[in-house]
XYZ file of C-alpha atoms in Angstrom:
551
model
C 0.517 -0.085 0.055
C 2.806 1.837 0.640
C 4.717 0.896 -2.234
C 1.350 1.855 -4.508
C 1.130 5.746 -2.972
C 4.468 6.602 -3.192
C 4.435 5.546 -6.947
C 1.116 7.478 -7.682
C 3.112 10.650 -5.742
C 6.098 9.745 -8.199
C 4.019 9.329 -11.189
C 1.991 12.781 -9.900
C 5.492 14.579 -9.600
C 6.635 13.158 -13.273
C 3.607 14.407 -14.528
C 3.568 17.990 -13.369
C 7.263 18.007 -14.184
C 6.942 16.821 -17.795
C 3.757 19.166 -18.063
C 6.546 22.604 -17.543
C 9.086 20.544 -19.706
C 6.290 21.143 -22.284
C 4.595 24.054 -21.772
C 8.394 25.879 -21.372
C 9.632 24.322 -24.888
C 6.124 25.043 -26.525
C 7.524 29.225 -26.266
C 10.977 28.236 -26.086
C 12.589 28.659 -29.859
C 16.414 28.710 -31.460
C 18.815 29.119 -33.713
C 21.781 30.059 -34.546
C 20.285 33.450 -35.653
C 17.650 35.447 -34.423
C 16.588 38.320 -36.568
C 14.281 40.916 -35.331
C 11.817 43.079 -37.393
C 10.033 42.623 -40.399
C 11.075 45.018 -42.830
C 13.185 44.041 -46.384
C 16.064 43.784 -44.783
C 14.335 41.473 -42.261
C 13.857 38.969 -44.909
C 17.108 39.705 -46.663
C 19.278 38.455 -43.971
C 17.064 35.834 -42.796
C 17.781 34.303 -45.963
C 21.483 34.895 -46.563
C 21.718 32.460 -43.384
C 20.309 29.618 -44.962
C 22.022 29.866 -47.748
C 24.664 29.814 -45.621
C 23.939 26.873 -44.203
C 22.767 28.181 -40.553
C 19.407 27.727 -38.736
C 17.892 31.629 -38.010
C 14.817 32.836 -36.850
C 12.655 36.031 -37.317
C 10.628 36.916 -35.165
C 8.301 39.997 -36.841
C 6.710 42.542 -35.275
C 4.785 42.951 -38.110
C 2.111 40.943 -39.699
C 3.071 41.865 -43.463
C 6.517 41.468 -44.723
C 8.573 43.955 -46.401
C 8.105 47.125 -44.341
C 8.581 50.279 -46.895
C 8.854 47.900 -49.219
C 5.723 46.169 -49.353
C 4.279 48.726 -47.988
C 3.708 51.691 -50.717
C 7.163 52.952 -52.084
C 6.721 51.858 -55.418
C 8.762 54.371 -56.578
C 12.041 52.834 -56.157
C 14.624 55.411 -54.398
C 17.998 53.587 -55.770
C 20.195 56.523 -57.187
C 22.699 54.295 -59.051
C 21.790 51.500 -59.356
C 24.271 49.461 -60.818
C 25.711 49.326 -57.227
C 22.563 47.719 -55.633
C 23.513 43.414 -55.535
C 23.062 40.746 -54.711
C 19.593 39.550 -53.175
C 18.507 43.403 -53.302
C 19.046 42.774 -57.237
C 17.423 39.771 -56.971
C 14.251 41.016 -55.049
C 14.125 43.771 -58.074
C 14.559 40.942 -60.837
C 11.905 39.119 -59.679
C 9.612 42.078 -60.153
C 10.262 41.784 -63.501
C 9.440 38.661 -63.932
C 6.532 39.128 -63.132
C 5.390 41.891 -64.760
C 6.897 40.252 -67.675
C 3.478 38.241 -67.751
C 0.998 39.797 -69.171
C -2.009 38.680 -67.178
C 0.100 40.648 -64.277
C -1.293 43.906 -66.463
C -5.074 43.997 -65.024
C -5.747 47.056 -65.187
C -3.802 48.867 -67.986
C -1.659 47.260 -70.886
C 2.256 46.418 -70.463
C 1.985 48.790 -73.319
C 0.182 52.209 -72.096
C 2.184 52.091 -69.300
C 5.143 54.811 -69.243
C 8.294 52.716 -68.135
C 8.775 55.782 -65.982
C 11.997 55.435 -63.043
C 14.235 57.323 -61.037
C 16.955 57.846 -64.206
C 16.709 54.692 -65.729
C 13.307 52.798 -67.274
C 11.398 51.512 -64.696
C 11.128 48.476 -66.241
C 15.372 47.732 -66.943
C 15.001 44.868 -69.949
C 18.601 45.240 -70.433
C 19.376 44.531 -66.858
C 16.102 42.563 -66.021
C 15.588 44.422 -63.219
C 12.630 46.169 -62.582
C 12.465 48.889 -59.634
C 8.786 50.255 -59.814
C 5.847 48.025 -58.498
C 2.649 47.151 -56.671
C 2.673 46.838 -53.106
C 0.911 43.263 -53.409
C 3.874 42.446 -55.806
C 6.846 43.054 -53.686
C 4.919 41.496 -50.157
C 4.514 38.266 -53.113
C 7.893 38.558 -53.489
C 8.898 38.500 -50.240
C 6.721 35.596 -49.087
C 8.564 33.793 -51.860
C 11.401 34.696 -50.459
C 9.935 32.706 -46.837
C 8.614 29.592 -48.898
C 11.629 28.939 -50.721
C 13.916 29.059 -48.265
C 11.868 27.909 -45.256
C 12.184 30.646 -43.331
C 10.795 30.659 -39.676
C 8.602 33.183 -38.787
C 6.209 34.684 -35.314
C 4.469 37.173 -36.859
C 2.632 39.913 -34.575
C 5.764 39.343 -31.847
C 6.416 42.467 -30.041
C 10.181 42.679 -27.997
C 9.608 43.271 -24.290
C 11.404 46.024 -24.222
C 11.801 46.588 -20.261
C 13.135 43.231 -19.606
C 13.085 40.874 -22.485
C 16.479 41.566 -23.802
C 19.491 38.700 -21.434
C 22.810 39.425 -22.079
C 25.850 37.467 -19.898
C 29.310 38.459 -20.658
C 28.694 41.484 -22.885
C 26.700 38.651 -25.307
C 22.456 38.851 -25.924
C 22.070 35.308 -24.902
C 18.023 35.555 -25.461
C 15.001 37.973 -26.275
C 12.073 37.779 -24.950
C 8.191 39.066 -26.886
C 5.273 40.463 -25.123
C 3.415 36.896 -25.669
C 6.169 35.298 -23.591
C 8.024 33.363 -25.819
C 11.597 33.319 -25.683
C 13.974 32.723 -28.242
C 17.473 31.673 -28.069
C 20.814 32.524 -30.280
C 24.175 33.000 -31.150
C 24.124 35.846 -33.056
C 21.410 38.987 -33.164
C 20.908 40.795 -35.901
C 17.932 44.121 -34.993
C 16.555 44.945 -38.634
C 13.510 47.387 -36.966
C 13.719 50.514 -37.872
C 12.573 52.296 -34.272
C 15.769 49.971 -33.517
C 14.134 48.279 -30.752
C 16.688 45.474 -29.521
C 20.129 47.613 -30.187
C 18.041 49.968 -27.771
C 17.267 47.252 -25.119
C 20.565 45.285 -25.173
C 21.689 48.627 -23.792
C 24.367 49.933 -27.484
C 24.303 53.977 -27.551
C 22.181 55.280 -30.544
C 21.511 58.762 -31.230
C 17.706 60.386 -32.435
C 17.837 63.921 -33.863
C 20.071 66.430 -35.625
C 23.628 66.463 -34.061
C 25.432 70.402 -34.841
C 27.386 70.431 -37.721
C 30.578 70.625 -35.375
C 30.161 67.122 -33.775
C 31.202 65.338 -37.078
C 32.502 68.684 -38.633
C 29.634 68.608 -41.524
C 28.276 70.868 -43.322
C 24.277 69.062 -43.829
C 23.667 68.322 -40.647
C 20.992 70.771 -37.761
C 19.112 73.238 -38.618
C 18.748 74.474 -41.805
C 16.489 77.395 -42.285
C 15.907 79.353 -45.469
C 17.865 76.237 -47.207
C 15.528 75.344 -49.650
C 16.745 72.622 -51.913
C 13.468 70.781 -52.870
C 9.994 72.022 -53.396
C 8.811 72.245 -49.886
C 8.501 75.353 -48.717
C 6.266 78.058 -48.724
C 6.991 80.442 -51.578
C 5.659 83.337 -50.854
C 4.434 84.794 -48.074
C 1.773 82.916 -45.502
C 0.158 84.097 -42.480
C 0.611 81.152 -39.847
C -2.538 82.684 -37.768
C -5.801 81.983 -37.327
C -7.213 85.577 -37.844
C -4.549 86.418 -41.334
C -1.931 88.984 -39.764
C -2.983 88.805 -36.271
C -0.593 87.327 -34.082
C -3.272 87.512 -30.976
C -5.458 85.302 -32.552
C -3.363 82.522 -32.002
C -1.674 79.768 -34.868
C -2.799 77.555 -36.743
C -2.749 74.287 -36.636
C 0.859 72.356 -36.802
C 2.630 75.725 -36.318
C 5.170 75.591 -33.902
C 5.118 78.585 -31.464
C 9.051 77.442 -30.046
C 11.517 79.451 -31.961
C 14.318 78.398 -34.215
C 17.896 77.911 -33.497
C 20.856 79.042 -35.472
C 21.436 77.367 -38.223
C 24.258 73.971 -37.809
C 22.980 73.465 -34.171
C 22.194 70.043 -33.138
C 18.357 69.305 -31.620
C 16.133 66.618 -30.455
C 13.356 66.789 -34.097
C 13.435 63.961 -36.519
C 11.767 64.100 -40.308
C 8.610 64.138 -40.907
C 6.880 60.885 -41.705
C 3.878 60.061 -43.589
C 2.324 57.141 -44.978
C 3.326 56.423 -48.689
C -0.799 56.043 -50.540
C -0.651 53.315 -53.525
C -3.953 55.513 -55.673
C -5.157 53.495 -57.847
C -7.309 55.672 -61.003
C -9.291 52.826 -62.685
C -13.175 53.393 -61.584
C -13.522 49.606 -60.986
C -10.306 49.078 -58.943
C -11.058 51.963 -56.477
C -12.161 53.288 -53.248
C -13.387 56.711 -53.134
C -12.124 59.479 -50.364
C -14.112 59.311 -47.329
C -14.357 61.751 -44.430
C -11.974 60.076 -41.446
C -13.714 60.254 -38.571
C -12.633 63.381 -36.413
C -12.414 65.400 -39.116
C -11.814 69.299 -38.426
C -11.159 70.857 -41.779
C -9.691 74.132 -39.932
C -6.614 71.983 -39.931
C -6.017 72.477 -43.374
C -6.980 76.434 -43.612
C -2.354 76.772 -44.249
C -3.274 74.866 -47.326
C -6.246 77.241 -48.519
C -3.766 80.084 -47.587
C -1.424 78.353 -49.791
C -3.654 78.436 -53.117
C -4.962 81.305 -52.910
C -1.824 82.137 -53.027
C -1.358 80.624 -56.323
C 0.502 77.330 -56.236
C -1.038 74.638 -59.038
C 1.433 71.581 -57.825
C -0.583 68.721 -56.018
C -0.455 66.517 -58.558
C 3.522 66.835 -59.018
C 4.416 63.242 -56.704
C 1.366 60.524 -58.130
C 4.536 59.020 -59.461
C 3.472 56.113 -61.546
C 3.090 51.919 -61.038
C 1.614 49.824 -62.793
C -1.838 48.937 -63.471
C -3.051 52.425 -63.476
C -1.703 53.161 -59.570
C 0.228 55.589 -57.515
C 2.880 55.838 -55.345
C 1.806 59.417 -53.493
C 4.620 61.509 -51.605
C 5.264 64.488 -50.137
C 5.102 67.743 -52.610
C 5.084 71.189 -51.710
C 4.680 73.557 -48.374
C 1.619 71.173 -47.161
C 1.426 67.804 -48.314
C 1.322 64.600 -46.637
C 4.413 65.330 -44.456
C 2.683 65.172 -41.267
C 5.719 68.004 -40.422
C 6.722 68.205 -36.624
C 3.850 65.414 -34.891
C 6.635 62.376 -34.583
C 9.320 63.748 -32.135
C 8.374 60.831 -29.888
C 7.653 57.917 -31.772
C 11.332 56.630 -31.779
C 11.987 55.831 -28.104
C 7.487 55.882 -27.268
C 5.594 53.023 -25.826
C 4.491 50.521 -28.465
C 0.978 51.880 -26.853
C 1.580 55.666 -28.037
C 3.297 54.390 -31.464
C 0.210 53.317 -32.620
C -1.262 56.862 -30.967
C 1.052 58.494 -33.562
C 0.722 56.412 -36.549
C -3.339 56.462 -35.838
C -2.374 60.682 -36.080
C -0.715 60.460 -39.416
C -3.218 57.992 -40.349
C -6.200 60.650 -40.548
C -4.597 63.939 -40.594
C -3.477 62.022 -44.139
C -7.585 60.988 -44.547
C -8.554 64.397 -43.333
C -5.958 65.804 -46.321
C -7.105 63.437 -49.006
C -10.884 64.546 -47.594
C -9.797 67.709 -47.941
C -8.426 67.989 -51.161
C -11.224 66.105 -53.110
C -13.944 68.098 -51.540
C -13.393 71.906 -49.462
C -14.273 74.793 -52.058
C -10.815 76.184 -50.661
C -9.506 73.499 -52.987
C -9.273 74.980 -56.618
C -11.979 73.016 -58.533
C -9.471 71.399 -61.181
C -8.146 70.057 -58.355
C -11.089 68.456 -56.505
C -11.952 67.018 -60.456
C -8.575 65.961 -60.301
C -8.260 63.787 -57.253
C -11.975 62.778 -57.399
C -10.728 60.097 -60.357
C -8.206 58.998 -57.594
C -9.044 56.288 -54.689
C -7.479 53.576 -51.960
C -7.159 50.563 -54.615
C -9.545 47.649 -53.567
C -6.719 44.809 -54.330
C -4.040 46.732 -52.131
C -3.532 46.417 -48.227
C -6.940 44.145 -48.374
C -6.937 43.754 -44.472
C -6.825 47.188 -43.856
C -8.986 49.012 -46.518
C -6.737 49.933 -49.484
C -4.731 52.056 -46.907
C -1.148 51.371 -46.300
C -0.247 48.928 -43.268
C 4.067 50.689 -42.978
C 3.897 54.134 -41.794
C 7.385 55.857 -43.638
C 9.933 55.830 -40.121
C 12.369 58.217 -42.181
C 14.346 58.135 -39.008
C 14.605 57.442 -36.016
C 17.224 55.790 -33.630
C 20.856 55.601 -35.130
C 23.590 53.389 -33.529
C 26.726 54.783 -32.352
C 28.869 51.955 -33.565
C 32.814 51.184 -34.423
C 32.195 53.836 -36.827
C 29.922 56.099 -37.507
C 29.491 57.508 -41.044
C 29.215 61.562 -41.625
C 28.243 63.430 -44.621
C 32.111 63.109 -45.259
C 32.108 59.866 -46.030
C 28.974 59.710 -48.453
C 29.844 62.750 -50.456
C 33.873 61.415 -50.701
C 35.620 63.859 -48.257
C 37.123 60.781 -46.484
C 37.205 57.171 -47.348
C 35.690 54.102 -46.616
C 37.279 51.416 -45.650
C 35.745 47.740 -45.231
C 33.232 48.565 -47.428
C 30.251 45.771 -47.071
C 27.605 47.336 -49.243
C 27.117 50.815 -51.292
C 24.745 53.849 -51.271
C 24.797 56.955 -53.752
C 21.150 57.980 -53.108
C 21.242 62.603 -52.114
C 21.461 63.457 -48.930
C 18.276 63.888 -48.206
C 15.819 65.039 -44.933
C 12.451 65.749 -45.434
C 11.325 69.114 -42.968
C 11.807 68.874 -39.554
C 9.658 71.547 -38.006
C 7.107 74.754 -39.203
C 7.988 78.097 -37.741
C 7.024 81.329 -37.534
C 9.846 83.560 -39.523
C 10.628 87.168 -37.686
C 8.490 88.626 -39.867
C 6.075 87.101 -38.934
C 5.080 84.421 -42.004
C 5.086 80.724 -41.688
C 7.693 78.248 -43.505
C 9.407 74.375 -43.587
C 13.087 73.973 -41.944
C 14.911 70.722 -42.501
C 14.775 69.898 -46.381
C 17.692 69.178 -47.282
C 18.751 67.243 -51.051
C 22.688 67.783 -52.040
C 23.880 64.959 -54.554
C 26.863 63.113 -53.992
C 28.828 62.524 -57.017
C 29.787 58.938 -57.113
C 28.497 55.950 -54.813
C 30.025 55.579 -51.752
C 30.981 52.476 -49.246
C 28.984 51.854 -45.959
C 32.015 50.543 -43.681
C 31.593 47.768 -41.676
C 31.963 48.868 -38.981
C 28.306 51.463 -38.846
C 26.838 47.949 -38.693
C 27.749 46.306 -35.532
C 28.144 48.271 -31.547
C 31.300 48.741 -30.119
C 32.716 45.715 -28.024
C 31.585 47.071 -24.687
C 28.279 47.547 -25.674
C 27.585 44.023 -27.519
C 29.550 41.697 -28.752
C 27.353 39.442 -30.722
C 24.446 41.502 -32.626
C 24.459 43.595 -35.511
C 22.094 46.302 -37.138
C 21.602 46.924 -40.727
C 19.074 50.119 -40.248
C 19.772 52.149 -37.801
C 22.778 51.806 -38.548
C 25.627 54.178 -37.541
C 25.758 57.335 -38.903
C 25.029 61.323 -39.003
C 21.381 62.552 -39.415
C 22.469 64.107 -42.456
C 24.077 60.388 -44.180
C 21.250 58.509 -43.183
C 19.606 60.742 -44.939
C 21.507 59.057 -48.431
C 21.689 55.737 -46.291
C 17.520 54.853 -45.351
C 17.190 53.257 -48.654
C 15.334 50.495 -49.217
C 17.723 48.784 -51.945
C 20.370 49.852 -49.285
C 18.678 48.017 -45.960
C 18.668 44.863 -48.783
C 21.897 45.144 -48.687
C 23.234 45.440 -45.645
C 20.481 42.667 -44.263
C 22.391 40.528 -46.354
C 25.818 41.930 -45.203
C 25.031 41.882 -41.648
C 23.496 38.235 -42.132
C 26.884 36.710 -43.782
C 29.405 38.305 -40.694
C 27.281 37.014 -38.283
C 27.494 33.771 -39.634
C 31.657 34.054 -39.195
C 31.283 35.461 -36.223
C 29.724 32.119 -35.387
C 31.739 29.675 -37.010
C 35.134 31.161 -35.584
C 33.242 31.140 -31.958
C 34.182 35.472 -32.075
C 32.520 38.502 -31.639
C 31.339 40.307 -34.464
C 34.040 42.909 -34.110
C 36.556 40.361 -34.240
C 35.047 39.478 -38.029
C 37.798 38.702 -40.378
C 36.653 41.402 -42.938
C 38.470 39.920 -45.718
C 36.532 36.603 -45.102
C 33.665 38.765 -45.332
C 34.989 40.552 -48.247
C 35.345 37.062 -50.172
C 31.831 36.249 -48.683
C 29.976 39.197 -50.219
C 31.664 39.049 -53.214
C 31.000 35.658 -53.968
C 27.050 36.571 -53.854
C 27.173 39.072 -56.394
C 27.691 42.786 -53.566
C 28.772 45.334 -54.671
C 32.114 47.109 -52.404
C 33.326 49.631 -54.646
C 33.086 51.505 -57.911
C 34.257 49.497 -60.525
C-alpha cells in the first residue's frame, strides 16, 4: 500500500515536470541567428543565413513582411542602380519577371505603362530588373523568399523592451516577446526601423540632428532658409488664425518655438508620412471618405497656399503599374505630418500606435479635403476625385498602407559613424559591406514662424554625392563594450544627414544580407562581431555578387 502511494506521488510529480517542460518548449525557441524585424532587411538577412547553411528565426512585430518596400514605396529610391547587387538585385529581378507576364497587367496594358523610373526605365530589359512596382507584388516576392528558404517567421511578436533582453558577459543570450515567447541565439540582428532591440540591449544611439560641429559637417543640424526641394512656402503666408493677427493664435501644425541657429543640433527628426498607393481605375477605386474627427480648419494653411497661386498638387503622383501611383509628399503643406513625430523613436508601443493613427487621420483628412473643400481649386478637386485607394491593395486594411514611413528613428553610435564626409567622398571608406548613392535626403523637421511673421518649413535637404560610396562594416556593429553579438543593418551608425542617403530600401536589403554573412563568420570562428576578419567577409560578399566599390 505504501509502495503504491509512493508510486502515485512520484507519477504525479513526473507528470507535472513533464507538463512544465512541454510548456517551456512550446514558448522557447532557438536558432543560430535571431532576426528581429519584418522589414526588407530582415528578410534578406534571414535568406542569407539559410543560404550559408545556418538556422534562423525571424521574430517580426509586423504581420506583413517587407516594411516600406511592400508598404507603398513602389517608386524605388535607388540612386545609382549599378551598385545594387546580391539579394537586393534578386528582389528587383523577381519584380521584373512578374511584370514580364501578360497576366500581371490587370488594369492596363503593358505598352500603356509609361515606364518612368528614377534615372533609368522602370522596367530595365537589359538588366532584367524592375524598380517600380505595386505593393502586393513586392509582398509576394518577400513571401516567395520565405517559402523557398523555409523561413520560420513569428509574426505579431513584439519585443519586451523593458526586460526582454537577457545579456551575459557582453552578449545577448535570448530575447523575450510580450506574448511570453523566448528566442535564444548565438547572433542577433536588429532589422527594425526603430532599433528597439539595439536600444534594449544597451547599445548607445542618437535621436535627432547633430550639430555640424560634432562630425565636421555642413548639412546637419538646423537648416533654416535652405531650400533644396520644392517643399517650402515660396510666398508669404500668414500662420495665424486671423491672417496677420498674432493675437488670434497659430493655425494647427505650426510651432511657436523659436528656431535655433543654423548648424545647431536639436532633438527633431524629419517628418513621416504614408506612401499611399492610389488607383485611377473606377473599377478598382475606393473614394476618399471623411475620416473620424475630421476638422477642415486643420487644413487652412493649405487653403492659403492655394489662394497664393500654388499649382503643383499632383507632381509626386509617381506612376506604378496598373493605373496606380506611389504618392509622396510634395509642396509646403502636403502628406508629411511635419513636427508630429518627435517622440516616436523612443515612445512606448501604445504611444507609437497613437502617433501612427494621428498620421493616418491627418492624411485621410487631407485627401478628403483635397477632394471636397471649396477652398481647393475646382480643377484640383476634379482631378483628385479621379483617384482613390485601391481595392486590390492592403485588403485587410481598407486599401490603406500597413506601414508608416519611418524615415528616421534611432541611429546607433557604433564602432564607426558614417557622416556626410564619407557620403560626399571627402573621406575614404574602409571595409565596405555595401554601397549607397542616393542624395543626402532629409524631409522637413519643423514648421515655424519667421521673424517677419510669416510661416516657413525647415529641414528639407537634398545634396547629391558625386559618386557612390561604401558603407563601412563598423557602421552596422556596436562598440564591443556595448554588445558583442548584435548587428544593426537599418538603424545604422551614422549622422542624421548621412542617414538621409543610407535610408533607402535597396541599401537596407544590401546591409541585411551583409549583416547575416558577418554573423555566420562570427559563429563559425567563435568570435564577437567586432573580431570578424574583414577579408573573409569581403570574399563571401563578393561571392554573393554584392557591390562593395565603384568599378
